[in-house]
Coordinates of C-alpha atoms in Angstrom, one line a residue:
Chain A
K1 CA -10.9 33.2 -17.6
A2 CA -9.3 31.0 -14.9
G3 CA -9.1 27.3 -15.6
V4 CA -10.2 24.4 -13.5
T5 CA -8.4 24.3 -10.2
Q6 CA -7.9 21.4 -7.9
T7 CA -6.6 21.3 -4.4
P8 CA -4.4 19.9 -3.0
R9 CA -2.1 18.9 -5.8
Y10 CA -0.3 16.2 -3.9
L11 CA -1.4 14.2 -0.9
I12 CA 0.1 11.4 1.2
K13 CA -2.2 9.4 3.5
T14 CA -2.1 6.1 5.3
R15 CA -4.4 3.2 5.0
G16 CA -7.7 3.6 6.9
Q17 CA -7.6 7.4 6.7
Q18 CA -10.0 9.5 4.8
V19 CA -9.4 12.3 2.3
T20 CA -11.3 15.2 0.7
L21 CA -10.3 16.6 -2.6
S22 CA -11.6 19.9 -4.0
C23 CA -12.4 21.1 -7.5
S24 CA -13.3 24.6 -8.6
P25 CA -14.8 24.7 -12.2
I26 CA -14.4 27.4 -14.8
S27 CA -16.7 30.3 -14.0
G28 CA -20.1 29.7 -15.5
H29 CA -19.7 25.9 -15.8
R30 CA -22.3 24.0 -13.9
S31 CA -21.2 20.4 -14.6
V32 CA -18.3 18.8 -12.8
S33 CA -17.1 15.2 -13.4
W34 CA -14.5 13.3 -11.4
Y35 CA -12.1 10.6 -12.8
Q36 CA -9.5 8.3 -11.3
Q37 CA -6.4 7.5 -13.3
T38 CA -4.0 4.6 -12.4
P39 CA -1.3 3.0 -14.5
G40 CA -3.2 -0.3 -14.5
Q41 CA -6.8 0.8 -15.1
G42 CA -6.2 4.0 -17.0
L43 CA -8.9 6.7 -16.7
Q44 CA -12.2 5.7 -15.1
F45 CA -15.3 7.7 -14.5
L46 CA -16.2 8.3 -10.8
F47 CA -19.2 10.6 -10.8
E48 CA -20.8 13.6 -12.3
Y49 CA -22.6 16.5 -10.8
F50 CA -24.9 19.1 -12.3
S51 CA -26.6 21.8 -10.3
E52 CA -25.8 20.2 -7.0
T53 CA -27.3 16.8 -8.1
Q54 CA -25.3 13.7 -8.7
R55 CA -26.4 12.6 -12.2
N56 CA -24.2 9.6 -12.8
K57 CA -21.9 7.3 -10.8
G58 CA -19.2 5.0 -12.0
N59 CA -18.5 1.5 -10.7
F60 CA -16.7 2.4 -7.5
P61 CA -17.4 1.3 -4.0
G62 CA -19.5 3.4 -1.6
R63 CA -16.2 4.7 0.1
F64 CA -16.1 7.1 -2.8
S65 CA -18.5 10.0 -2.5
G66 CA -18.9 13.5 -3.6
R67 CA -21.0 16.6 -3.6
Q68 CA -21.4 19.9 -5.4
F69 CA -22.1 23.2 -3.8
S70 CA -24.4 26.0 -5.1
N71 CA -21.4 27.8 -6.6
S72 CA -20.6 24.7 -8.6
R73 CA -17.5 23.9 -6.6
S74 CA -17.2 20.2 -6.0
E75 CA -15.6 17.9 -3.4
M76 CA -15.0 14.2 -3.5
N77 CA -14.3 12.1 -0.4
V78 CA -12.7 8.7 0.0
S79 CA -13.1 7.0 3.3
T80 CA -11.1 4.1 4.7
L81 CA -8.3 4.5 2.2
E82 CA -6.8 1.4 0.7
L83 CA -3.4 1.1 -1.1
G84 CA -5.2 0.7 -4.4
D85 CA -6.7 4.2 -4.0
S86 CA -3.3 5.6 -4.9
A87 CA -4.0 7.5 -8.1
L88 CA -4.3 10.7 -10.0
Y89 CA -7.8 12.2 -9.4
L90 CA -8.9 14.5 -12.1
C91 CA -11.9 16.7 -12.2
A92 CA -13.4 18.3 -15.4
S93 CA -16.0 20.9 -15.9
S94 CA -18.3 21.7 -18.7
L95 CA -21.1 24.2 -19.4
G96 CA -24.2 22.2 -19.2
P97 CA -25.8 18.9 -18.5
T98 CA -25.9 17.1 -21.9
G99 CA -22.5 15.4 -21.6
D100 CA -21.8 16.1 -25.3
E101 CA -19.8 19.2 -24.6
T102 CA -16.1 19.9 -24.3
Q103 CA -14.7 19.0 -20.9
Y104 CA -12.0 21.2 -19.4
F105 CA -9.7 19.2 -17.0
G106 CA -8.0 20.4 -13.9
P107 CA -4.3 19.5 -13.2
G108 CA -5.3 16.7 -10.9
T109 CA -4.6 15.7 -7.3
R110 CA -2.0 13.0 -6.9
L111 CA -2.9 10.8 -3.9
L112 CA -0.4 8.3 -2.5
V113 CA -1.7 5.9 0.2
L114 CA 0.9 4.2 2.3
Chain B
K1 CA -13.1 -6.9 -23.8
N2 CA -12.7 -3.2 -23.3
E3 CA -15.5 -1.2 -24.9
V4 CA -12.9 1.2 -26.4
E5 CA -9.8 0.0 -28.1
Q6 CA -6.9 2.1 -29.2
S7 CA -4.1 1.3 -31.5
P8 CA -1.2 1.4 -31.5
Q9 CA -0.4 1.4 -27.8
N10 CA 3.0 3.0 -28.5
L11 CA 4.2 5.0 -31.5
T12 CA 7.6 6.5 -32.2
A13 CA 8.0 8.9 -35.1
Q14 CA 10.5 11.3 -36.6
E15 CA 9.7 15.0 -36.7
G16 CA 7.7 15.8 -39.8
E17 CA 6.0 12.5 -40.2
F18 CA 2.3 12.0 -40.6
I19 CA 0.8 10.3 -37.5
T20 CA -2.4 8.2 -37.3
I21 CA -3.9 6.9 -34.0
N22 CA -7.0 4.7 -34.2
C23 CA -9.9 4.2 -31.9
S24 CA -12.6 1.5 -32.2
Y25 CA -15.6 1.0 -29.9
S26 CA -18.2 -1.7 -29.6
V27 CA -21.3 0.1 -28.4
G28 CA -23.6 2.8 -29.6
I29 CA -22.3 6.3 -28.7
S30 CA -23.5 9.8 -28.9
A31 CA -20.1 11.5 -28.9
L32 CA -16.4 10.6 -29.1
H33 CA -13.7 12.7 -27.5
W34 CA -10.0 12.9 -28.2
L35 CA -7.8 14.0 -25.3
Q36 CA -4.1 14.8 -25.0
Q37 CA -2.2 14.2 -21.8
H38 CA 1.4 15.5 -21.3
P39 CA 3.8 14.1 -18.7
G40 CA 2.8 15.4 -15.3
G41 CA -0.9 14.7 -15.9
G42 CA -2.6 17.7 -17.4
I43 CA -5.3 16.7 -19.9
V44 CA -6.5 18.8 -22.8
S45 CA -9.6 18.1 -24.8
L46 CA -8.6 18.2 -28.5
F47 CA -11.9 17.2 -30.2
M48 CA -15.4 16.1 -29.6
L49 CA -17.1 14.4 -32.5
S50 CA -20.5 12.9 -33.2
S51 CA -20.0 12.7 -37.0
G52 CA -17.7 13.6 -39.9
K53 CA -14.5 15.3 -39.5
K54 CA -12.9 18.2 -37.5
K55 CA -9.6 20.0 -38.0
H56 CA -7.6 22.2 -35.7
G57 CA -4.2 23.3 -36.9
R58 CA -2.2 20.2 -37.6
L59 CA -4.7 17.9 -36.0
I60 CA -7.5 16.2 -37.8
A61 CA -10.1 13.9 -36.3
T62 CA -12.6 11.7 -38.2
I63 CA -15.3 9.4 -37.1
N64 CA -17.3 6.7 -39.0
I65 CA -20.4 5.9 -36.9
Q66 CA -21.4 2.9 -39.0
E67 CA -18.0 1.3 -38.6
K68 CA -17.6 2.4 -34.9
H69 CA -14.2 3.8 -35.6
S70 CA -12.4 7.1 -35.2
S71 CA -8.9 8.3 -36.2
L72 CA -6.7 11.1 -35.0
H73 CA -4.2 12.4 -37.5
I74 CA -1.2 14.7 -36.8
T75 CA 0.4 16.3 -39.9
A76 CA 4.0 17.5 -39.8
S77 CA 4.6 16.0 -36.3
H78 CA 6.8 17.9 -33.9
P79 CA 8.5 16.8 -30.7
R80 CA 6.0 19.0 -28.7
D81 CA 3.3 16.6 -29.9
S82 CA 4.9 13.9 -27.7
A83 CA 2.1 12.9 -25.3
V84 CA -0.5 10.3 -24.5
Y85 CA -3.5 10.5 -26.7
I86 CA -6.7 9.1 -25.3
C87 CA -10.0 8.3 -27.0
A88 CA -13.2 8.4 -24.9
V89 CA -16.8 7.7 -25.8
R90 CA -20.1 8.8 -24.3
L91 CA -22.5 5.9 -24.4
R92 CA -25.8 6.6 -26.2
G93 CA -29.1 6.8 -24.5
G94 CA -31.0 8.3 -21.7
S95 CA -29.7 11.0 -19.3
N96 CA -26.8 8.9 -18.2
Y97 CA -23.5 10.5 -18.9
K98 CA -20.4 8.4 -18.5
L99 CA -17.2 8.7 -20.4
T100 CA -15.5 5.4 -21.2
F101 CA -11.9 5.7 -22.0
G102 CA -9.4 3.8 -24.1
K103 CA -6.0 2.9 -22.6
G104 CA -4.2 5.6 -24.5
T105 CA -1.5 5.8 -27.2
L106 CA 1.9 7.0 -26.1
L107 CA 3.4 9.1 -29.0
T108 CA 7.0 10.0 -29.0
V109 CA 8.2 12.3 -31.8
N110 CA 12.0 12.5 -32.1
P111 CA 13.8 15.6 -33.6

Protein backbone atom coordinates (compact mmCIF):
# COMPACT_ATOMS: atom_id res chain seq x y z
CA LYS A 1 0.00 0.00 0.00
CA ALA A 2 1.40 3.42 -0.91
CA GLY A 3 2.15 5.76 1.96
CA VAL A 4 1.04 9.32 2.48
CA THR A 5 2.27 11.58 -0.30
CA GLN A 6 2.69 15.34 -0.22
CA THR A 7 3.33 17.71 -3.06
CA PRO A 8 5.33 19.72 -3.66
CA ARG A 9 8.25 18.65 -1.49
CA TYR A 10 9.98 22.01 -1.59
CA LEU A 11 8.64 25.47 -2.27
CA ILE A 12 10.08 28.97 -2.27
CA LYS A 13 7.69 31.94 -2.15
CA THR A 14 7.92 35.62 -1.37
CA ARG A 15 6.04 37.59 1.26
CA GLY A 16 2.49 38.40 0.31
CA GLN A 17 2.07 35.45 -2.06
CA GLN A 18 -0.21 32.53 -1.39
CA VAL A 19 0.55 28.82 -1.49
CA THR A 20 -1.42 25.58 -1.78
CA LEU A 21 -0.05 22.30 -0.47
CA SER A 22 -1.49 18.90 -1.28
CA CYS A 23 -1.74 15.67 0.68
CA SER A 24 -2.89 12.26 -0.53
CA PRO A 25 -3.65 9.88 2.35
CA ILE A 26 -3.16 6.15 2.46
CA SER A 27 -5.89 4.39 0.51
CA GLY A 28 -8.89 3.80 2.77
CA HIS A 29 -7.91 6.45 5.31
CA ARG A 30 -10.58 9.08 5.77
CA SER A 31 -8.94 11.35 8.33
CA VAL A 32 -6.24 13.85 7.41
CA SER A 33 -4.46 16.17 9.82
CA TRP A 34 -2.04 18.98 9.06
CA TYR A 35 0.88 20.14 11.20
CA GLN A 36 3.44 22.91 11.06
CA GLN A 37 6.97 22.30 12.30
CA THR A 38 9.46 25.10 12.98
CA PRO A 39 12.73 25.07 14.94
CA GLY A 40 11.33 27.52 17.47
CA GLN A 41 7.82 26.19 18.08
CA GLY A 42 8.28 22.53 17.20
CA LEU A 43 5.26 20.65 15.90
CA GLN A 44 1.91 22.40 16.06
CA PHE A 45 -1.52 21.17 15.03
CA LEU A 46 -3.14 23.11 12.19
CA PHE A 47 -6.40 21.31 11.38
CA GLU A 48 -8.02 17.95 10.92
CA TYR A 49 -10.51 16.75 8.35
CA PHE A 50 -12.76 13.73 8.26
CA SER A 51 -15.18 12.97 5.46
CA GLU A 52 -14.74 16.42 3.91
CA THR A 53 -15.54 18.18 7.20
CA GLN A 54 -13.10 20.18 9.28
CA ARG A 55 -13.43 18.71 12.74
CA ASN A 56 -10.80 20.66 14.60
CA LYS A 57 -8.60 23.68 14.10
CA GLY A 58 -5.45 24.76 15.90
CA ASN A 59 -4.49 28.25 16.98
CA PHE A 60 -3.48 29.68 13.64
CA PRO A 61 -4.73 32.83 11.91
CA GLY A 62 -7.41 32.73 9.28
CA ARG A 63 -4.75 32.96 6.56
CA PHE A 64 -4.37 29.22 7.05
CA SER A 65 -7.19 27.22 5.55
CA GLY A 66 -7.79 23.79 4.18
CA ARG A 67 -10.24 21.43 2.64
CA GLN A 68 -10.78 17.76 1.97
CA PHE A 69 -12.18 16.23 -1.16
CA SER A 70 -14.50 13.26 -1.56
CA ASN A 71 -11.53 10.99 -2.30
CA SER A 72 -10.00 12.05 1.07
CA ARG A 73 -7.21 14.03 -0.56
CA SER A 74 -6.62 17.27 1.27
CA GLU A 75 -5.19 20.67 0.49
CA MET A 76 -4.09 23.47 2.74
CA ASN A 77 -3.73 27.05 1.67
CA VAL A 78 -1.78 29.89 3.21
CA SER A 79 -2.59 33.35 1.95
CA THR A 80 -0.57 36.56 2.32
CA LEU A 81 2.57 34.69 3.28
CA GLU A 82 4.78 36.02 6.04
CA LEU A 83 8.43 35.23 6.77
CA GLY A 84 7.34 33.33 9.88
CA ASP A 85 5.36 30.88 7.74
CA SER A 86 8.64 29.28 6.65
CA ALA A 87 8.34 25.77 8.01
CA LEU A 88 7.96 22.10 7.31
CA TYR A 89 4.29 21.31 6.73
CA LEU A 90 3.34 17.73 7.47
CA CYS A 91 0.15 15.90 6.87
CA ALA A 92 -0.86 12.62 8.47
CA SER A 93 -3.67 10.22 7.74
CA SER A 94 -5.52 7.71 9.86
CA LEU A 95 -8.37 5.32 9.34
CA GLY A 96 -11.18 6.89 11.26
CA PRO A 97 -12.45 9.82 13.24
CA THR A 98 -11.68 8.97 16.82
CA GLY A 99 -8.22 10.46 16.98
CA ASP A 100 -6.98 7.60 19.08
CA GLU A 101 -5.53 5.81 16.11
CA THR A 102 -2.07 5.49 14.63
CA GLN A 103 -1.24 8.40 12.38
CA TYR A 104 0.83 7.88 9.25
CA PHE A 105 2.88 10.90 8.28
CA GLY A 106 3.86 12.12 4.86
CA PRO A 107 7.38 13.35 4.05
CA GLY A 108 6.36 16.99 4.38
CA THR A 109 6.52 20.09 2.26
CA ARG A 110 9.35 22.46 3.14
CA LEU A 111 8.22 26.04 2.55
CA LEU A 112 10.65 28.93 2.49
CA VAL A 113 9.23 32.45 2.44
CA LEU A 114 11.63 35.18 1.34
CA LYS B 1 4.24 26.15 30.77
CA ASN B 2 4.06 23.66 27.93
CA GLU B 3 1.36 21.05 28.42
CA VAL B 4 3.83 18.35 27.37
CA GLU B 5 7.36 18.28 28.74
CA GLN B 6 10.08 15.94 27.55
CA SER B 7 13.42 15.13 29.12
CA PRO B 8 16.20 15.11 28.38
CA GLN B 9 16.32 17.55 25.46
CA ASN B 10 19.52 15.97 24.19
CA LEU B 11 20.93 12.54 24.84
CA THR B 12 24.18 10.98 23.66
CA ALA B 13 24.80 7.29 24.17
CA GLN B 14 27.23 4.59 23.17
CA GLU B 15 26.05 1.72 21.04
CA GLY B 16 24.52 -0.98 23.19
CA GLU B 17 23.39 1.28 26.02
CA PHE B 18 19.88 1.26 27.46
CA ILE B 19 18.08 4.53 26.70
CA THR B 20 15.17 6.16 28.52
CA ILE B 21 13.28 9.24 27.34
CA ASN B 22 10.62 10.74 29.56
CA CYS B 23 7.40 12.59 28.86
CA SER B 24 5.21 14.37 31.41
CA TYR B 25 1.92 16.08 30.72
CA SER B 26 -0.28 18.33 32.79
CA VAL B 27 -3.79 17.66 31.47
CA GLY B 28 -6.15 14.74 31.15
CA ILE B 29 -5.49 12.77 28.02
CA SER B 30 -7.13 9.96 26.11
CA ALA B 31 -4.00 8.77 24.31
CA LEU B 32 -0.27 9.39 24.11
CA HIS B 33 1.84 8.94 21.00
CA TRP B 34 5.56 8.41 20.62
CA LEU B 35 6.97 9.54 17.28
CA GLN B 36 10.40 9.23 15.70
CA GLN B 37 11.78 11.82 13.30
CA HIS B 38 14.96 11.23 11.34
CA PRO B 39 17.05 14.02 9.77
CA GLY B 40 15.26 15.20 6.65
CA GLY B 41 11.89 15.35 8.36
CA GLY B 42 10.11 12.01 7.96
CA ILE B 43 8.03 11.10 11.03
CA VAL B 44 7.15 7.57 12.01
CA SER B 45 4.60 6.71 14.65
CA LEU B 46 6.19 4.28 17.11
CA PHE B 47 3.48 3.74 19.70
CA MET B 48 0.07 4.90 20.74
CA LEU B 49 -0.78 4.26 24.40
CA SER B 50 -3.75 4.82 26.62
CA SER B 51 -2.61 2.56 29.46
CA GLY B 52 0.04 0.05 30.45
CA LYS B 53 2.95 -0.93 28.29
CA LYS B 54 3.70 -1.76 24.66
CA LYS B 55 6.76 -3.40 23.11
CA HIS B 56 7.98 -3.50 19.55
CA GLY B 57 11.37 -5.03 18.92
CA ARG B 58 13.91 -3.14 21.02
CA LEU B 59 11.47 -0.36 21.86
CA ILE B 60 9.26 -0.33 24.95
CA ALA B 61 6.78 2.38 25.88
CA THR B 62 5.03 2.70 29.23
CA ILE B 63 2.44 5.09 30.57
CA ASN B 64 1.24 5.88 34.09
CA ILE B 65 -2.06 7.71 33.77
CA GLN B 66 -2.27 8.63 37.48
CA GLU B 67 1.18 10.20 37.46
CA LYS B 68 0.69 11.72 33.97
CA HIS B 69 4.00 10.29 32.82
CA SER B 70 5.26 8.10 29.99
CA SER B 71 8.66 6.66 29.17
CA LEU B 72 10.18 5.37 25.96
CA HIS B 73 12.95 2.82 26.40
CA ILE B 74 15.41 1.58 23.79
CA THR B 75 17.33 -1.55 24.64
CA ALA B 76 20.69 -2.34 23.01
CA SER B 77 20.79 1.03 21.26
CA HIS B 78 22.25 1.27 17.78
CA PRO B 79 23.49 4.22 15.69
CA ARG B 80 20.43 3.85 13.45
CA ASP B 81 18.31 4.78 16.49
CA SER B 82 19.76 8.30 16.25
CA ALA B 83 16.77 10.57 15.70
CA VAL B 84 14.46 13.01 17.42
CA TYR B 85 11.85 11.32 19.58
CA ILE B 86 8.64 13.26 20.12
CA CYS B 87 5.89 12.68 22.63
CA ALA B 88 2.38 13.87 21.74
CA VAL B 89 -0.87 13.72 23.68
CA ARG B 90 -4.47 13.84 22.65
CA LEU B 91 -6.47 15.86 25.13
CA ARG B 92 -9.39 14.06 26.73
CA GLY B 93 -12.99 14.97 26.12
CA GLY B 94 -15.55 15.64 23.46
CA SER B 95 -15.04 15.20 19.76
CA ASN B 96 -12.14 17.58 19.65
CA TYR B 97 -9.07 15.96 18.32
CA LYS B 98 -5.87 17.91 18.71
CA LEU B 99 -2.44 16.49 19.23
CA THR B 100 -0.21 18.56 21.51
CA PHE B 101 3.49 17.89 21.09
CA GLY B 102 6.56 17.96 23.29
CA LYS B 103 9.66 19.71 22.01
CA GLY B 104 11.40 16.43 21.28
CA THR B 105 14.51 14.61 22.49
CA LEU B 106 17.50 14.48 20.16
CA LEU B 107 19.16 11.09 20.57
CA THR B 108 22.62 10.43 19.18
CA VAL B 109 24.02 6.90 19.45
CA ASN B 110 27.71 6.64 18.74
CA PRO B 111 29.31 3.43 17.45
